[in-house]
Coordinates of C-alpha atoms and ligand atoms in Angstrom, one line a residue:
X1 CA 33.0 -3.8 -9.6
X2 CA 33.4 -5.9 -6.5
X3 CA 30.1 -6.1 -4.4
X4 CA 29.7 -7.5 -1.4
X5 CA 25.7 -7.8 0.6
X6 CA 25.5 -9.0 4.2
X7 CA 21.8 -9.6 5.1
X8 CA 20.5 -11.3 7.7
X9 CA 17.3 -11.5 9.5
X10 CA 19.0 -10.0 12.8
X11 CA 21.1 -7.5 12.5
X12 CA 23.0 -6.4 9.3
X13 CA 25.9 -6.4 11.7
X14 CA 26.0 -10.0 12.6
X15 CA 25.1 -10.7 8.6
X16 CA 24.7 -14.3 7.4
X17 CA 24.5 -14.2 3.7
X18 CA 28.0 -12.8 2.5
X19 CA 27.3 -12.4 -1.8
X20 CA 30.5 -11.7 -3.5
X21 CA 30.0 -10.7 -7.4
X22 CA 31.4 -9.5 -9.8
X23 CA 29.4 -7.2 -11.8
X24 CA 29.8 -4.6 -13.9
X25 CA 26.6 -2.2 -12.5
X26 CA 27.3 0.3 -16.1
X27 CA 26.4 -2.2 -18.4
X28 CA 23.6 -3.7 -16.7
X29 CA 22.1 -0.8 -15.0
X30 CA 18.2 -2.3 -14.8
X31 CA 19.6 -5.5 -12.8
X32 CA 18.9 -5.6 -9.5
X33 CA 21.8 -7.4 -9.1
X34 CA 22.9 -7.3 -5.9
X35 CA 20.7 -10.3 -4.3
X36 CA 21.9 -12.1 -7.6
X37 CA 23.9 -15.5 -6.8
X38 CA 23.0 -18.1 -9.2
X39 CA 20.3 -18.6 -11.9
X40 CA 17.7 -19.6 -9.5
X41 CA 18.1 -16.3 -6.9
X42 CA 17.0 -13.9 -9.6
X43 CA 14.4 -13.2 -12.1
X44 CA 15.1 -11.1 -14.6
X45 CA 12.6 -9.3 -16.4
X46 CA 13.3 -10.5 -19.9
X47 CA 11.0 -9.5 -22.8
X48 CA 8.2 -11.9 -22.1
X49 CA 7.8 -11.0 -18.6
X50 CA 7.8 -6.9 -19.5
X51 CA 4.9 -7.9 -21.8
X52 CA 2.5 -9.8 -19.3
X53 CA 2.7 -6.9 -16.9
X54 CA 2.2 -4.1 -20.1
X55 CA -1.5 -6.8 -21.2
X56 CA -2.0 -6.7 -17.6
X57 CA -1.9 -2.7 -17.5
X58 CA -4.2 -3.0 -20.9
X59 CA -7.8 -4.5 -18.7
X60 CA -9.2 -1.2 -17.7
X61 CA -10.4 -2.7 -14.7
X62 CA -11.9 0.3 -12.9
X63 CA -14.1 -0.1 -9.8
X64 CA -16.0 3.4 -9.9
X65 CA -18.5 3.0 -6.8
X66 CA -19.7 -0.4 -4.7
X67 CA -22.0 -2.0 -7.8
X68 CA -20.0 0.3 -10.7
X69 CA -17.6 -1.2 -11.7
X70 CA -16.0 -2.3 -15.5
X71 CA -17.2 -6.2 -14.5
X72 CA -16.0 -7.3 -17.6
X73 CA -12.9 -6.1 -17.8
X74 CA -12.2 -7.2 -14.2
X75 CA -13.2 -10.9 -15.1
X76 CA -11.2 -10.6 -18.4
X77 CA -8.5 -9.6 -16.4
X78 CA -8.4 -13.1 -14.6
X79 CA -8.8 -15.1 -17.3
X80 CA -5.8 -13.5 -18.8
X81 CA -4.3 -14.0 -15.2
X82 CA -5.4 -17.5 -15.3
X83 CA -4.0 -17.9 -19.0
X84 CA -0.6 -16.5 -18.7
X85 CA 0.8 -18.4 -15.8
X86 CA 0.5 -22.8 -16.6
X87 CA 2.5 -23.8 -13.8
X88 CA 0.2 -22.0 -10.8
X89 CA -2.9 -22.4 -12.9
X90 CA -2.3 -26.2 -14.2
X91 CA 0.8 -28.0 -14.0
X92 CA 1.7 -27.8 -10.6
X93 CA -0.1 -30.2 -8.1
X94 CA 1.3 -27.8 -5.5
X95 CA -1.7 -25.1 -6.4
X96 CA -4.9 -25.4 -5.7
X97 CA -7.0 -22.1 -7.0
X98 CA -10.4 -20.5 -7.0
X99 CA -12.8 -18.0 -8.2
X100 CA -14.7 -16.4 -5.4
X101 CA -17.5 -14.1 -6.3
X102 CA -16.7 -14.9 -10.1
X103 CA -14.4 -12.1 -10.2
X104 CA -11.4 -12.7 -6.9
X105 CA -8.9 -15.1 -6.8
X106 CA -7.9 -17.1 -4.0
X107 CA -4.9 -19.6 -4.3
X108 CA -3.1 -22.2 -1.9
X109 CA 0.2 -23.4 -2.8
X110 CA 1.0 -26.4 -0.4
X111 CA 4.6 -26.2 1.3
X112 CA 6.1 -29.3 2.7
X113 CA 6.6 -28.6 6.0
X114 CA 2.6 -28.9 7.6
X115 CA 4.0 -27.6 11.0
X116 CA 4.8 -24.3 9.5
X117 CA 2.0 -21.9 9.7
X118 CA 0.9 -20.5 6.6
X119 CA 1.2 -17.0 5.4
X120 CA -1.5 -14.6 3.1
X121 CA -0.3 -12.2 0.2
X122 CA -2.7 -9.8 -0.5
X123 CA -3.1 -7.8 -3.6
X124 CA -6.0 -6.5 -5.9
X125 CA -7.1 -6.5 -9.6
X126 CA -9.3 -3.5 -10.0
X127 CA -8.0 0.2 -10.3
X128 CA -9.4 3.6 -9.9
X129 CA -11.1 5.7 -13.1
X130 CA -8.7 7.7 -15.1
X131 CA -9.4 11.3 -15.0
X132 CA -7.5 14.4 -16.8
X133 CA -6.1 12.3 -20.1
X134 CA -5.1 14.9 -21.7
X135 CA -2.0 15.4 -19.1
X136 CA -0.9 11.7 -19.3
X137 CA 2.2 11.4 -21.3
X138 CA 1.1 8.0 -22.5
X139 CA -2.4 6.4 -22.5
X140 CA -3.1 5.1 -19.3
X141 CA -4.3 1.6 -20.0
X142 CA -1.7 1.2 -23.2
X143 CA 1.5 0.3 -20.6
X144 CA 3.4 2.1 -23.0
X145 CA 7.1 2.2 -21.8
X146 CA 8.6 5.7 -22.0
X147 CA 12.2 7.0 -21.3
X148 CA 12.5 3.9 -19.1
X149 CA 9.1 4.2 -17.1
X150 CA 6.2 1.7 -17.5
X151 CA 3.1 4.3 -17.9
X152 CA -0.7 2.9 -16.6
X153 CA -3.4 3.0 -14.3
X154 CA -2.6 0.2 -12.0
X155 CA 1.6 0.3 -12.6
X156 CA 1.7 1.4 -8.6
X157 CA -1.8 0.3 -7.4
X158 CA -2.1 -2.4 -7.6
X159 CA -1.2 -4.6 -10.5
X160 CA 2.0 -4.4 -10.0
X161 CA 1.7 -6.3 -6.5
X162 CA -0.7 -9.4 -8.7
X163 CA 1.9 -9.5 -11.4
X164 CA 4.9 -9.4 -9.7
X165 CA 3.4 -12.3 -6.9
X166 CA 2.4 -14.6 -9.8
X167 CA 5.7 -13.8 -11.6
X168 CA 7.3 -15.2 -8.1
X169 CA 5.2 -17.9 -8.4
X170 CA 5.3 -18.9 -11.4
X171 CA 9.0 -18.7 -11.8
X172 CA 9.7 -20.8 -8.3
X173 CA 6.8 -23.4 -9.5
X174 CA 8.6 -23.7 -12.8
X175 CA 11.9 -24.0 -11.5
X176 CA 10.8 -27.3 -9.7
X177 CA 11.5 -25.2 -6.5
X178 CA 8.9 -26.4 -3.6
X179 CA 8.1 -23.9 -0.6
X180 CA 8.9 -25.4 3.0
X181 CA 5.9 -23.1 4.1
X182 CA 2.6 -23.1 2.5
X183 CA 1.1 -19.6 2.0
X184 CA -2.0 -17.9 0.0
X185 CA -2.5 -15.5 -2.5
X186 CA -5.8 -13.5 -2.6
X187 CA -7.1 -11.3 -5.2
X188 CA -9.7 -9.1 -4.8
X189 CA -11.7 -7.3 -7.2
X190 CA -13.5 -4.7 -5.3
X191 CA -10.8 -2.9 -3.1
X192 CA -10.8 0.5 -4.4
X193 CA -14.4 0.4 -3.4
X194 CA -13.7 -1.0 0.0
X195 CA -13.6 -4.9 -1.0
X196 CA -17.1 -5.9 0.4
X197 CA -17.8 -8.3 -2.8
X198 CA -13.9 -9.3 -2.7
X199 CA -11.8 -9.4 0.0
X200 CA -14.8 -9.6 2.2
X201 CA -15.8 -13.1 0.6
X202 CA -12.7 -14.5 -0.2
X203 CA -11.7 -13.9 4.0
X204 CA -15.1 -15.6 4.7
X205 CA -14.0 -18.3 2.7
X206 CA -10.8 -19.1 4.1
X207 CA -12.9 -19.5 7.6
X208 CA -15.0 -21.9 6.0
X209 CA -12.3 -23.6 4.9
X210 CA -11.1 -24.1 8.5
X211 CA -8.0 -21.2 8.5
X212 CA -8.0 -19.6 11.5
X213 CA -4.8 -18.1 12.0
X214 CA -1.7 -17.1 9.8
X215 CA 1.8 -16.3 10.4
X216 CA 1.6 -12.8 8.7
X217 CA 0.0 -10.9 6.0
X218 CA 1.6 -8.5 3.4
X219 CA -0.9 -6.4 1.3
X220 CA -0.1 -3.2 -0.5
X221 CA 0.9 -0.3 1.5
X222 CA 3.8 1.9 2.0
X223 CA 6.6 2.1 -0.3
X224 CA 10.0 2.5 -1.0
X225 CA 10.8 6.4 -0.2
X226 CA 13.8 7.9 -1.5
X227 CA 14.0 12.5 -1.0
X228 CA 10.2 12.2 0.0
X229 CA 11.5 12.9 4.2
X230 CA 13.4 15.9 4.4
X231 CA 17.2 15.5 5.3
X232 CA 17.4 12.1 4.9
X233 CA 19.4 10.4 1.7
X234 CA 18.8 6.9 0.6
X235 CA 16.0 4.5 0.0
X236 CA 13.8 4.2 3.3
X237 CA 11.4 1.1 3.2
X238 CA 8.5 2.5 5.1
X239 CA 6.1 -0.7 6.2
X240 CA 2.9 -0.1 7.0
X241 CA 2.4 -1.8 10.4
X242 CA -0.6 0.2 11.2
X243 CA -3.5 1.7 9.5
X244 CA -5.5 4.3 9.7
X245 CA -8.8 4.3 10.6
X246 CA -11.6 6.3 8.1
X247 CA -14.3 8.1 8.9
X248 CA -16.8 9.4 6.2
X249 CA -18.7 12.5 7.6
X250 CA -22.1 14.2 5.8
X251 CA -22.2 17.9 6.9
X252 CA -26.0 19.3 6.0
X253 CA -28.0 21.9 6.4
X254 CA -31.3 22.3 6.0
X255 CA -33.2 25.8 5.7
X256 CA -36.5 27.4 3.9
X257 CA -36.2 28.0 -0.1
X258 CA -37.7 31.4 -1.2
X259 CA -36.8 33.9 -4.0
X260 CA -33.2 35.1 -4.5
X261 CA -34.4 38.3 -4.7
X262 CA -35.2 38.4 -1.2
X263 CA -32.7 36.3 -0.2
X264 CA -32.3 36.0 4.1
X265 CA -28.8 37.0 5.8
X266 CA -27.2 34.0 5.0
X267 CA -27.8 30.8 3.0
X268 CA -27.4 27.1 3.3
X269 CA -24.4 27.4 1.3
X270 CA -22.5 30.1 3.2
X271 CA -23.6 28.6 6.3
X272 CA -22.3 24.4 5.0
X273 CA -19.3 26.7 3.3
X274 CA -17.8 28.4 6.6
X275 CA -18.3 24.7 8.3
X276 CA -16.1 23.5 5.7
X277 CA -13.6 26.2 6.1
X278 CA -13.2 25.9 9.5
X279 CA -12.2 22.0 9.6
X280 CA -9.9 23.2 6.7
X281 CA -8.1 26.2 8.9
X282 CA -8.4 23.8 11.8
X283 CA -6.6 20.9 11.0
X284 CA -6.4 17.7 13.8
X285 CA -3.6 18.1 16.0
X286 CA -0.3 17.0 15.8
X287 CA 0.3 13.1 17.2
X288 CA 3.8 13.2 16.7
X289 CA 5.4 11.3 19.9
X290 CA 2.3 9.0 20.7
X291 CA 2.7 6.1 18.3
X292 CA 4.4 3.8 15.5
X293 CA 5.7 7.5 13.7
X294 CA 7.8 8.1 16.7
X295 CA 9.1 4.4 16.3
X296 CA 10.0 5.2 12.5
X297 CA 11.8 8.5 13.1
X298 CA 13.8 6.5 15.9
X299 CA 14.9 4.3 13.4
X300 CA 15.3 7.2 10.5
X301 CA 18.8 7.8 13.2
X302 CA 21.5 5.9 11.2
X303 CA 20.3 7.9 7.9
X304 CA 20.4 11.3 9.8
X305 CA 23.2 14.1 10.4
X306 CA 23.9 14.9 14.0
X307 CA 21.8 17.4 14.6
X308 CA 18.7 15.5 13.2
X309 CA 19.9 12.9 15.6
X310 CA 19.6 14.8 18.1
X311 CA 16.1 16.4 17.4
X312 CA 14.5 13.0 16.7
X313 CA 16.1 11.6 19.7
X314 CA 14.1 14.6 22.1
X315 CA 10.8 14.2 20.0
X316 CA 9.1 15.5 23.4
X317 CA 11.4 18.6 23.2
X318 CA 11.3 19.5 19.4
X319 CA 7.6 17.9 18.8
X320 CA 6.3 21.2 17.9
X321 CA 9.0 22.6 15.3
X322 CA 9.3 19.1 14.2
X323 CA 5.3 18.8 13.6
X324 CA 5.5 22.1 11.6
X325 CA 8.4 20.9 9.2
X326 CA 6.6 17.7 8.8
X327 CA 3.1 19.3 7.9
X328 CA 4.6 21.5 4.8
X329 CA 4.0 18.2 2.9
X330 CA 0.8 16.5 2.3
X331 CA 2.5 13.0 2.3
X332 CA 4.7 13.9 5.7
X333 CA 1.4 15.5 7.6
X334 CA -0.6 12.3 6.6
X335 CA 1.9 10.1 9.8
X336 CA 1.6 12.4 12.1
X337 CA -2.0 13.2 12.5
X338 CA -5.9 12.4 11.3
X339 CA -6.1 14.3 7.7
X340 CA -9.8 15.8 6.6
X341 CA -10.7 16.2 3.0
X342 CA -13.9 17.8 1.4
X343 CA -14.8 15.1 -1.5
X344 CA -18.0 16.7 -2.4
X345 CA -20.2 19.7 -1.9
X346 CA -23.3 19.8 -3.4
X347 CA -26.4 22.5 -3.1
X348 CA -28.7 24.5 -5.1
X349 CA -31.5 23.4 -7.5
X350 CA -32.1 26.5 -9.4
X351 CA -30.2 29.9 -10.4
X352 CA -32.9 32.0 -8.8
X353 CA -33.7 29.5 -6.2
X354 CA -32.6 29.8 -2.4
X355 CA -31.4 26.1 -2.0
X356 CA -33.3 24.2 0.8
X357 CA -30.3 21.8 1.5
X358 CA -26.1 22.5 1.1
X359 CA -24.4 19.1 1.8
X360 CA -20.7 18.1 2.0
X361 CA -18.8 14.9 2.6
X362 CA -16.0 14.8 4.6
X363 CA -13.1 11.8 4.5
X364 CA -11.3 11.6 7.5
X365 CA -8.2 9.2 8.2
X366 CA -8.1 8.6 11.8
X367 CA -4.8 8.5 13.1
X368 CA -3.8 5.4 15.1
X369 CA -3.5 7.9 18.7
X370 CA -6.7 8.8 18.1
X371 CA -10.7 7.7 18.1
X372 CA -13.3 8.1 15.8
X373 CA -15.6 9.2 18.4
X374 CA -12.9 11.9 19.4
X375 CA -12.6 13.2 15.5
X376 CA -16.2 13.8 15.4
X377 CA -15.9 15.6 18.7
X378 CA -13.4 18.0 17.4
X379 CA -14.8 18.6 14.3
X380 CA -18.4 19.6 16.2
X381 CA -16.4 21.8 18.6
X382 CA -14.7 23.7 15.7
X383 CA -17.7 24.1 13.5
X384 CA -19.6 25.1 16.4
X385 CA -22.4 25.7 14.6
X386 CA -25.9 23.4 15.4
X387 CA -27.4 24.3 12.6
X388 CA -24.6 22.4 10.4
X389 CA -25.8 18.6 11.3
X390 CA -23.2 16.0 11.1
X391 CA -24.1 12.6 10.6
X392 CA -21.0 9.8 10.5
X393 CA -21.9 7.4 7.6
X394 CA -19.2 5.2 7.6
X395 CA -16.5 4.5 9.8
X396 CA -13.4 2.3 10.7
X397 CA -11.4 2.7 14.0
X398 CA -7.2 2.6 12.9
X399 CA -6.1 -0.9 12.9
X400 CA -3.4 -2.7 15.9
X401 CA 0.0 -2.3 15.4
X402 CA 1.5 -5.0 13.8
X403 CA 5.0 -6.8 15.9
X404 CA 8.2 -5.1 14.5
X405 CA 10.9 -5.8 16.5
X406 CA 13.8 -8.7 16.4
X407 CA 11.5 -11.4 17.2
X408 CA 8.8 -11.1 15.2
X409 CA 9.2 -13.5 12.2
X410 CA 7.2 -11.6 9.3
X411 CA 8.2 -8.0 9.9
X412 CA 11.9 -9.8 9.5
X413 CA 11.0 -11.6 6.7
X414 CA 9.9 -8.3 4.9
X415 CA 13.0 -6.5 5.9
X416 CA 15.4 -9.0 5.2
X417 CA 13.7 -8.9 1.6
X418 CA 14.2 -5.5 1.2
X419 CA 17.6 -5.5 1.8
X420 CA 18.7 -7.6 -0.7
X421 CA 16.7 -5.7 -3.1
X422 CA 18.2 -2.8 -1.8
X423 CA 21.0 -3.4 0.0
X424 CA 21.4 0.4 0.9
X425 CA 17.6 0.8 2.5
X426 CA 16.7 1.5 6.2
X427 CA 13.6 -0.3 7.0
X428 CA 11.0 1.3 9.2
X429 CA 8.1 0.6 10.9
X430 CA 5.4 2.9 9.5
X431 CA 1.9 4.8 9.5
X432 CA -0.4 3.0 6.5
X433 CA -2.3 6.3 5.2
X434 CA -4.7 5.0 3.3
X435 CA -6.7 2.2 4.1
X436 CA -6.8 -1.6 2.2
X437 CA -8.1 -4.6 2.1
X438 CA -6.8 -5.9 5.1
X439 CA -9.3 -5.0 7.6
X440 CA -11.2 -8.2 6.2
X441 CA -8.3 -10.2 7.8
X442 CA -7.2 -8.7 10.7
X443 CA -9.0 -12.0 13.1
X444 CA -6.3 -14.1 11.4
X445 CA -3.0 -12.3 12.4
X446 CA -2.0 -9.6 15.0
X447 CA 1.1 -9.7 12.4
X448 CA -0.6 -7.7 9.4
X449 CA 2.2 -5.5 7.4
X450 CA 0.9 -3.0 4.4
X451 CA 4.1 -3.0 1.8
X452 CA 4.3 -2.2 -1.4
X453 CA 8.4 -3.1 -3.0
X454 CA 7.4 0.5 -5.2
X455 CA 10.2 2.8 -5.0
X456 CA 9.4 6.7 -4.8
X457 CA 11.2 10.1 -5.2
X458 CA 9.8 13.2 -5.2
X459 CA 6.6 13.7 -6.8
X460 CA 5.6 10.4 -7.2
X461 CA 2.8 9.7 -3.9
X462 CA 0.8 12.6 -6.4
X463 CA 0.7 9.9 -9.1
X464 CA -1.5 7.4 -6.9
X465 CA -4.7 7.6 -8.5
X466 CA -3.5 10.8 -10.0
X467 CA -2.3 11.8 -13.4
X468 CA 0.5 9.6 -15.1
X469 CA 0.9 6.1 -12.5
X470 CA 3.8 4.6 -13.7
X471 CA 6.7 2.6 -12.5
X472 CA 10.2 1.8 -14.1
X473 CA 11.2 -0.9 -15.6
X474 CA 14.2 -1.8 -13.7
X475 CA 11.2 -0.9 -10.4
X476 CA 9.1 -3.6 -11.6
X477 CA 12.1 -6.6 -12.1
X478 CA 12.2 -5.4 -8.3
X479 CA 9.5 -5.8 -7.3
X480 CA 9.1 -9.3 -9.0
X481 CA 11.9 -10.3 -7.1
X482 CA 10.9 -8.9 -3.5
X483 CA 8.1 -11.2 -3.7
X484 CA 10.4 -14.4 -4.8
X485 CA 12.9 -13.5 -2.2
X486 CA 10.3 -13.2 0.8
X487 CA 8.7 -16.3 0.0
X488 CA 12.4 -18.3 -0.1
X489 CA 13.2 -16.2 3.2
X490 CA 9.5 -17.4 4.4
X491 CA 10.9 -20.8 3.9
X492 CA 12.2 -19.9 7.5
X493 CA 11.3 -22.9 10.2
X494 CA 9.5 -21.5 13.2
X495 CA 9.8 -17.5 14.7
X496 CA 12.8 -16.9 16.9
X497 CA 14.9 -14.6 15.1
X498 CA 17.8 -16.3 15.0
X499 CA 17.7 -18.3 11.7
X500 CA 20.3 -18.1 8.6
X501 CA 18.7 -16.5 5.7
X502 CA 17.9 -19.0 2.7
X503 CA 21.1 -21.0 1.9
X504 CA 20.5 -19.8 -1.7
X505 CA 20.5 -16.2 -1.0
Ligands
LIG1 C1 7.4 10.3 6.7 C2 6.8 9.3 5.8 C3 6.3 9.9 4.5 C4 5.2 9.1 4.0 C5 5.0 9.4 2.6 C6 3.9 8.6 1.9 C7 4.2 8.3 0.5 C8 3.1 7.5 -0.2 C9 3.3 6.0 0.1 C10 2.2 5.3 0.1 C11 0.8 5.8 0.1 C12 -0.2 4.8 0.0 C13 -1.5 5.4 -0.2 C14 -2.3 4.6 -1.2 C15 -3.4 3.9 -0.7 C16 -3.7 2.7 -1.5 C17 -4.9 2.0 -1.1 C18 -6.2 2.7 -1.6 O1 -6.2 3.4 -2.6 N1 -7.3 2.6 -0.8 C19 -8.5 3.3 -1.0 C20 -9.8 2.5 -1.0 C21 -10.1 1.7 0.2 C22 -9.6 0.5 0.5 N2 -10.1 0.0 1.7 C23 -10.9 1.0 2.2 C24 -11.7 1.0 3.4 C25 -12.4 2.1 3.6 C26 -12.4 3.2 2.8 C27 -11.7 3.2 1.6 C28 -10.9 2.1 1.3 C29 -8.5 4.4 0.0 O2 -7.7 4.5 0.9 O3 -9.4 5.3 -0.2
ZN2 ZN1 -4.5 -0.2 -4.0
ZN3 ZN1 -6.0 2.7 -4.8

């Protein structure tokens, strides 16, 4: 089959790179073949490789709570890290690499053009707990591979993202190819308990060392989306050029115990319980048509029919219909406004007891249109009750919009990338829903972008920290090659747009 791939970091219509091949796509349907042109454009993901990332899947590197966490395992984990890839970790006097709170990683690898501004990937060892093992079709730290899929805590967040950066690495170092532009890598060990003993220190670092500013910064994020959006066919790369913010509520109240047998009108329980109910019944409005989600619908337009065209092109008119389609779905409501979920409830101290104190926590992610201050409002005004106190224990305001138009140099980089892993994918500025890492480096770039090259269909967003994580095997040689072909496409000289894409690719 003849295949041809214009990419270009303008526009696909004024493509630089023309890739003719020949390939027969039936016999070698786990290639990503399409940004192959010669040995040195593509990794494949031979036998050896496939292994590292299954050993990698093997440390059960869970961070439980800030100070529980499987410390052992996380530090095993980079010594196998450290082990398994000679050229980053010894051979190449490109690399210079450190542990930072014994258990991150932070590396430079020296480009050779000092007026380039450097650039930070982001990515991070430790993984949620496993719950419900008896549902997994394959034990989660075994990365067994299974009809084609790659099963394991960490296969989507976040060991993928380490692997395939040192796999980049490793393979670019080894093939005697030297980076124009010098970039990090950090690794922290903390960030599914918000990073404060990783990313924290390793960003602190980096500002002792002198950094002040980068070019851009890619950490996990958004992903790959293929019949997640209704009515729209094809691979959409969603990148997260926002984030939103978090804010961690305690609802409490607080009344005399006594006997249950002469129990008052109502309870601390029924009284925390209705609270509860309320913020659930009363979800935050609707933001669609304020921010960055109006921005990714816009450019959803070549993917749409002509009707859809025409209702994303009058957001202002069809915002309401549109806000209800795009609620049905827990991962489509998440863009468009700030989310509330009841983590944990807890009350009662004895079965014939009338409990003193009902508490609940409530997670909120703040949408970018929107303040913490003006969530906690809201959620006073609807529980309208003063005898449920509501105390804000933590909190994050969403994070600036990163650029993503023409001109800005690391939002192309990204999407150039992703189209020559897939060629067919609309790139789109996106909402982050969850939070990362990156708030610990948002002082060195306004160009901060949340990606992750994972590609999604239905029913996979469940499988983050859910039951069965996995990835496929032709997903991972992907993603191993998104991160080689955005640092060649770093390679880049300076931030007008107009620039050829790597000669090689
Ligand atoms: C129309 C578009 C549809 C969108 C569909 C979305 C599909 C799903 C794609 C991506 C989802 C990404 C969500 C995963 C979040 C990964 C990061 C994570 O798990 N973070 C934790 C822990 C955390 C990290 N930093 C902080 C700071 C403050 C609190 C918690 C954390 C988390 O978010 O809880
Ligand atoms: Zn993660
Ligand atoms: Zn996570």
């Amino acid at each position: 089959m003849l295949r041809m791939v214009r990419l270009t970091l303008t526009e696909d219509v004024e493509a630089v790179v023309l890739i003719v091949r020949t390939v027969h796509l039936s016999q070698r349907p786990a290639q990503t073949s399409q940004c192959r042109q010669t040995d040195s454009d593509f990794i494949p993901l031979n036998e050896e490789r496939l292994q590292r990332f299954q050993k990698a899947l093997g440390f059960e590197s869970v961070s439980r709570d800030s100070g529980d966490s499987n410390t052992d395992e996380i530090f095993k984990f980079g010594e196998f890290i450290i082990a398994s890839f000679p050229h980053i970790h010894r051979h190449s006097p490109l690399v210079t690499w450190e542990r930072v709170n014994n258990l991150s990683l932070l590396y430079h690898i020296q480009g050779n053009d000092p007026s380039l501004k450097p650039y930070l990937l982001m990515a991070h060892i430790d993984v949620v707990p496993v719950t419900n093992l008896d549902q997994w079709d394959a034990p989660p730290f075994s990365g067994e591979v299974k009809d084609g899929f790659i099963y394991g805590r960490g296969t989507i967040d976040d060991k993928n993202n380490v692997m395939g950066i040192l796999e980049a690495t490793e393979f670019m170092l080894s093939s005697n190819i030297k980076p124009k532009r010098s970039f990090y890598i950090s690794f922290g060990h903390d960030e599914e308990t918000r990073g404060n003993a990783g990313a924290s220190q390793v960003a602190n670092l980096l500002r002792q060392k002198g950094v002040k500013e980068v070019e851009f910064i890619v950490d996990e994020g958004m992903t790959v989306l293929e019949g997640i959006i209704d009515g729209v066919a094809g691979p959409v790369a969603s990148v997260g050029v926002t984030e939103k913010g978090i804010v961690l509520l305690n609802l409490s109240v607080e009344l005399p115990p006594g006997h249950s047998s002469m129990p008052p009108r109502e309870t601390a329980i029924g009284i925390l319980a209705r609270a509860v109910l309320r913020l659930e019944e009363n979800p935050h409005p609707s933001m669609l048509g304020a921010g960055v989600e109006t921005d990714m619908f816009e450019s959803l337009v070549p993917k749409m029919s002509y009707l859809q065209r025409v209702v994303i092109s009058n957001i202002w008119l069809f915002r309401y219909p549109l806000s209800w389609l795009l609620s049905r779905k827990p991962s489509t409501n998440a863009v468009i406004r700030t989310v509330t979920a009841v983590t944990i409830f807890n009350s009662g101290v004895k079965f014939n007891m009338i409990p003193p104190l009902a508490e609940a926590k409530v997670n909120h992610r703040v949408h970018p249109s929107q303040t913490i201050q003006e969530v906690v409002d809201y959620d006073r005004a609807v529980i309208n009750d003063p005898r449920v106190k509501i105390e804000v224990v933590y909190s994050m305001e969403p994070h600036p919009v990163a650029g993503h138009g023409e001109s800005d140099f690391g939002y192309q980089v990204l999407r150039t990338s992703v189209r020559q892993i897939w060629p067919e994918a609309v790139v789109v500025p996106a909402i982050m829903v969850g939070n990362t890492d990156t708030f610990n480096f948002l002082n060195f770039s306004t160009n901060v972008y949340r990606f992750s090259p994972t590609h999604m269909f239905p029913g996979d967003p469940e499988r983050f920290h859910g039951i069965n994580e996995r990835m496929s095997v032709k997903n991972y040689e992907q993603v191993i090659n998104f991160f080689y072909h955005l640092i060649r496409n770093a390679d880049q000289a300076g931030l007008s747009p107009v620039h050829s894409a790597h000669p090689d690719l």
